[in-house]
Amino acid sequence: MPTVPPLDIDATVVDICRQHANAPADLIEILHDLQEQIGHVPQSALPTIATALNLSRAEVHGVVSFYHDFREKPAGAVTVKICRAEACQSMGALPLIERICARHGVQLGGTSADGRITVEAVYCLGNCALSPAALVNDKPVGRINDERLNAAIRGAMS
Ligand code: FES
């Protein structure tokens, strides 16, 4: 069986920064590109980004930590994003989030020990009419309850 060579994160970062002409103004796009390519934005990549863009590490770290979209570690096989903004809260999103986290043994914003599921909170998916709303592997699921959400998760895992 052929082996897959390990991903050279530094080379990937340098390549992405070059695609953006090492422009500091493109920092957020660069971070998004990195997360899209390798699934997360590891701390180890930040010094390379800072050097390429001629920014301080603190500036890069500040942006990464400000935006909740960026993950420091790879997500699980299934990513569940549950809206906790006002309309969804009023329809029971918060206890639903607690139950789904307990069911899968995961902290909100984290990934289960077996790597099967990541549960994250988001703020309005633009699907308020079908609140409470979620995304399961980026697929919208509206009017979620335990049953509907667990069915969507099972579907994404199979
Ligand atoms: S408030 Fe939840 S989708 Fe808008």
PDB file of N, CA and C and ligand atoms in Angstrom, residues 83 85 87-88 124-128, ligand 1:
ATOM      1  N   CYS A  83     -26.712  27.122  15.872  1.00  0.00           N
ATOM      2  CA  CYS A  83     -26.907  28.552  16.075  1.00  0.00           C
ATOM      3  C   CYS A  83     -27.382  28.824  17.496  1.00  0.00           C
ATOM      4  N   ALA A  85     -27.877  32.215  18.370  1.00  0.00           N
ATOM      5  CA  ALA A  85     -28.344  33.600  18.349  1.00  0.00           C
ATOM      6  C   ALA A  85     -29.804  33.632  18.805  1.00  0.00           C
ATOM      7  N   ALA A  87     -33.051  34.155  17.891  1.00  0.00           N
ATOM      8  CA  ALA A  87     -34.222  33.397  17.436  1.00  0.00           C
ATOM      9  C   ALA A  87     -34.077  31.917  17.792  1.00  0.00           C
ATOM     10  N   CYS A  88     -32.870  31.394  17.621  1.00  0.00           N
ATOM     11  CA  CYS A  88     -32.655  29.975  17.910  1.00  0.00           C
ATOM     12  C   CYS A  88     -32.647  29.716  19.417  1.00  0.00           C
ATOM     13  N   CYS A 124     -26.255  33.028  14.179  1.00  0.00           N
ATOM     14  CA  CYS A 124     -27.175  33.239  13.065  1.00  0.00           C
ATOM     15  C   CYS A 124     -26.651  32.679  11.752  1.00  0.00           C
ATOM     16  N   LEU A 125     -27.387  31.706  11.282  1.00  0.00           N
ATOM     17  CA  LEU A 125     -27.064  31.054  10.017  1.00  0.00           C
ATOM     18  C   LEU A 125     -27.939  31.599   8.893  1.00  0.00           C
ATOM     19  N   GLY A 126     -28.706  32.629   9.208  1.00  0.00           N
ATOM     20  CA  GLY A 126     -29.619  33.173   8.195  1.00  0.00           C
ATOM     21  C   GLY A 126     -30.785  32.241   7.938  1.00  0.00           C
ATOM     22  N   ASN A 127     -31.047  31.371   8.887  1.00  0.00           N
ATOM     23  CA  ASN A 127     -32.111  30.388   8.733  1.00  0.00           C
ATOM     24  C   ASN A 127     -33.091  30.504   9.900  1.00  0.00           C
ATOM     25  N   CYS A 128     -33.282  31.756  10.356  1.00  0.00           N
ATOM     26  CA  CYS A 128     -34.064  32.013  11.576  1.00  0.00           C
ATOM     27  C   CYS A 128     -35.495  31.492  11.454  1.00  0.00           C
TER      28      CYS A 128
HETATM   29  S1  FES B   1     -30.896  33.218  14.912  1.00  0.00           S
HETATM   30 FE1  FES B   1     -30.423  31.166  14.454  1.00  0.00          FE
HETATM   31  S2  FES B   1     -30.424  31.097  12.291  1.00  0.00           S
HETATM   32 FE2  FES B   1     -30.776  33.180  12.760  1.00  0.00          FE
END
